[in-house]
Amino acid sequence: MKVEQFIENAITEIRNEVQGQAIIGLSGGVDSSVCAILAYRALGKRLTPVYVDSGLMRQFESDRIEQLFKEIGLIRVNAHDKFLEALKGVDDPEQKRKIVGETFIRIFEEEARKIKADTLIQGTIYPDRIESEGGIKSHHNVGGLPITMEFKRIVEPLRDLYKDEVRETARVLGLPVEISERMPYPGPGLAVRIIGEVTKEKLDVVRKANAIVEEEIMKFSPWQAFAAILGKATGVKGDNRIYGWIVAIRSISSRDAMTADIMELDWNVLKLISSRITGEIPSVARVVYDLTPKPPGTIEFE
Ligand code: XMP
């Protein structure tokens, strides 16, 4: 099917399925952005796009998304403390995913109640469904819709599309390149890039390290490149031994995220990233590069 035809069909489908007010979680990723634009074209003011600022996002990301989507009425909800509180003391990866998912949904429900929306629109794409059904991931997107969800209806207009088709749709819809070509980013955000408990300190470290990785690697067009925190190790900084964070760099190529190859980055690029991370973030003791393809590794660390 031609992209133009898909767009027309999706708009009709959304219009037919949604009677009253609808809400969509817009993360700024290509999937939810495309979905929000389609839904906005179908519903206009009957759609409320909500950006949950979880505190698990990348550097400067939240301000940028707010700016890009204010013209379709984006509401930004600051929920840093709620997420940190909910994640306190939790180190099990699946548990973390579920908590993030549940916190997201509760916030949506709160926003939905305010505008009396009974429909949730989601940018779920085909590989999300396959991985969810196969039990590889506990759930797509924010990671596990709680059973007691209050929405009457969930509408998923992108459910049959692959990522490259979503990007093509974004281009045809006229979304900016920073959205149409945006690197995939997991719904649970930095929470799945921190092994163990999520704390404010670890979030600040991984966010800074991630910004450095993106600055240095994006020009090589990886499918995904990012930093994660693995734990602690001993290091020497100045005249002192420190017990600091181990930051892992991951950079992969892929077609659809179901499998992935490690990128053979130039040694000098890796050395530069390593020295920038240890030099610019005092509490980092060590930097490692992940050499695991998928399978057997997943793309994210958790
Ligand atoms: P994995 O780690 O499962 O990741 O190999 C495959 C792709 O999915 C992204 N990912 C997620 N996306 N919610 C999402 O919306 C999640 O819980 C989640 N976990 C992983 C990951 O970044 C990669 O692109």
PDB file of C-alpha atoms and ligand atoms in Angstrom, residues 31 97 128 131 136-144 163 183-189 192-193 223-224 226 250 252 256-260 294 297-302, ligand 1:
ATOM      1  CA  ASP A  31       6.157   6.128  16.241  1.00  0.00           C
ATOM      2  CA  ARG A  97       9.580  -1.751  33.309  1.00  0.00           C
ATOM      3  CA  ASP A 128       6.420  -4.444  19.134  1.00  0.00           C
ATOM      4  CA  GLU A 131       8.032  -9.335  20.565  1.00  0.00           C
ATOM      5  CA  ILE A 136      10.587 -11.508  24.576  1.00  0.00           C
ATOM      6  CA  LYS A 137       9.542  -8.206  26.079  1.00  0.00           C
ATOM      7  CA  SER A 138       6.966  -7.853  28.829  1.00  0.00           C
ATOM      8  CA  HIS A 139       5.194  -5.277  26.685  1.00  0.00           C
ATOM      9  CA  HIS A 140       5.851  -2.766  23.978  1.00  0.00           C
ATOM     10  CA  ASN A 141       6.103   0.946  24.592  1.00  0.00           C
ATOM     11  CA  VAL A 142       6.083   1.975  28.201  1.00  0.00           C
ATOM     12  CA  GLY A 143       6.213  -1.606  29.350  1.00  0.00           C
ATOM     13  CA  GLY A 144       3.087  -3.237  30.630  1.00  0.00           C
ATOM     14  CA  LYS A 163       9.912   1.025  11.439  1.00  0.00           C
ATOM     15  CA  MET A 183      16.895   7.022  16.822  1.00  0.00           C
ATOM     16  CA  PRO A 184      14.659   4.545  18.645  1.00  0.00           C
ATOM     17  CA  TYR A 185      14.500   5.193  22.367  1.00  0.00           C
ATOM     18  CA  PRO A 186      12.870   2.800  24.834  1.00  0.00           C
ATOM     19  CA  GLY A 187       9.664   3.822  26.592  1.00  0.00           C
ATOM     20  CA  PRO A 188      11.157   3.173  30.050  1.00  0.00           C
ATOM     21  CA  GLY A 189      14.025   5.453  29.013  1.00  0.00           C
ATOM     22  CA  VAL A 192      16.574   0.351  31.479  1.00  0.00           C
ATOM     23  CA  ARG A 193      20.039   1.814  30.951  1.00  0.00           C
ATOM     24  CA  TRP A 223      20.594   2.278  14.343  1.00  0.00           C
ATOM     25  CA  GLN A 224      21.042   2.966  18.026  1.00  0.00           C
ATOM     26  CA  PHE A 226      23.793   5.050  23.799  1.00  0.00           C
ATOM     27  CA  ARG A 250      26.591   0.400  22.949  1.00  0.00           C
ATOM     28  CA  ILE A 252      24.560  -1.236  16.874  1.00  0.00           C
ATOM     29  CA  ASP A 256      14.102  -3.752  12.577  1.00  0.00           C
ATOM     30  CA  ALA A 257      15.604  -4.148  16.090  1.00  0.00           C
ATOM     31  CA  MET A 258      14.737  -7.852  16.136  1.00  0.00           C
ATOM     32  CA  THR A 259      18.385  -8.645  15.432  1.00  0.00           C
ATOM     33  CA  ALA A 260      21.397  -6.344  15.675  1.00  0.00           C
ATOM     34  CA  LYS A 294      21.461  -9.501  19.247  1.00  0.00           C
ATOM     35  CA  GLY A 297      22.248  -9.856  23.791  1.00  0.00           C
ATOM     36  CA  THR A 298      19.235  -7.567  23.647  1.00  0.00           C
ATOM     37  CA  ILE A 299      19.813  -4.044  22.400  1.00  0.00           C
ATOM     38  CA  GLU A 300      19.088  -2.473  25.774  1.00  0.00           C
ATOM     39  CA  PHE A 301      20.884  -3.738  28.867  1.00  0.00           C
ATOM     40  CA  GLU A 302      17.687  -4.497  30.724  1.00  0.00           C
TER      41      GLU A 302
HETATM   42  P1  XMP B   1      15.705  -4.948  22.935  1.00  0.00           P
HETATM   43  O1  XMP B   1      16.447  -4.405  24.119  1.00  0.00           O
HETATM   44  O2  XMP B   1      14.477  -5.695  23.328  1.00  0.00           O
HETATM   45  O3  XMP B   1      15.216  -3.684  22.132  1.00  0.00           O
HETATM   46  O4  XMP B   1      16.583  -5.726  21.996  1.00  0.00           O
HETATM   47  C1  XMP B   1      14.638  -3.701  20.840  1.00  0.00           C
HETATM   48  C2  XMP B   1      14.261  -2.287  20.506  1.00  0.00           C
HETATM   49  O5  XMP B   1      13.182  -1.877  21.335  1.00  0.00           O
HETATM   50  C3  XMP B   1      13.570  -0.815  22.178  1.00  0.00           C
HETATM   51  N1  XMP B   1      13.038  -1.147  23.499  1.00  0.00           N
HETATM   52  C4  XMP B   1      11.902  -0.667  23.958  1.00  0.00           C
HETATM   53  N2  XMP B   1      11.044   0.183  23.401  1.00  0.00           N
HETATM   54  N3  XMP B   1       9.705  -0.012  25.329  1.00  0.00           N
HETATM   55  C5  XMP B   1       9.957   0.524  24.100  1.00  0.00           C
HETATM   56  O6  XMP B   1       9.160   1.326  23.624  1.00  0.00           O
HETATM   57  C6  XMP B   1      10.525  -0.887  25.935  1.00  0.00           C
HETATM   58  O7  XMP B   1      10.269  -1.332  27.046  1.00  0.00           O
HETATM   59  C7  XMP B   1      11.689  -1.225  25.212  1.00  0.00           C
HETATM   60  N4  XMP B   1      12.705  -2.041  25.466  1.00  0.00           N
HETATM   61  C8  XMP B   1      13.523  -1.992  24.396  1.00  0.00           C
HETATM   62  C9  XMP B   1      15.077  -0.775  22.154  1.00  0.00           C
HETATM   63  O8  XMP B   1      15.566   0.527  22.428  1.00  0.00           O
HETATM   64  C10 XMP B   1      15.349  -1.263  20.753  1.00  0.00           C
HETATM   65  O9  XMP B   1      15.221  -0.237  19.794  1.00  0.00           O
END
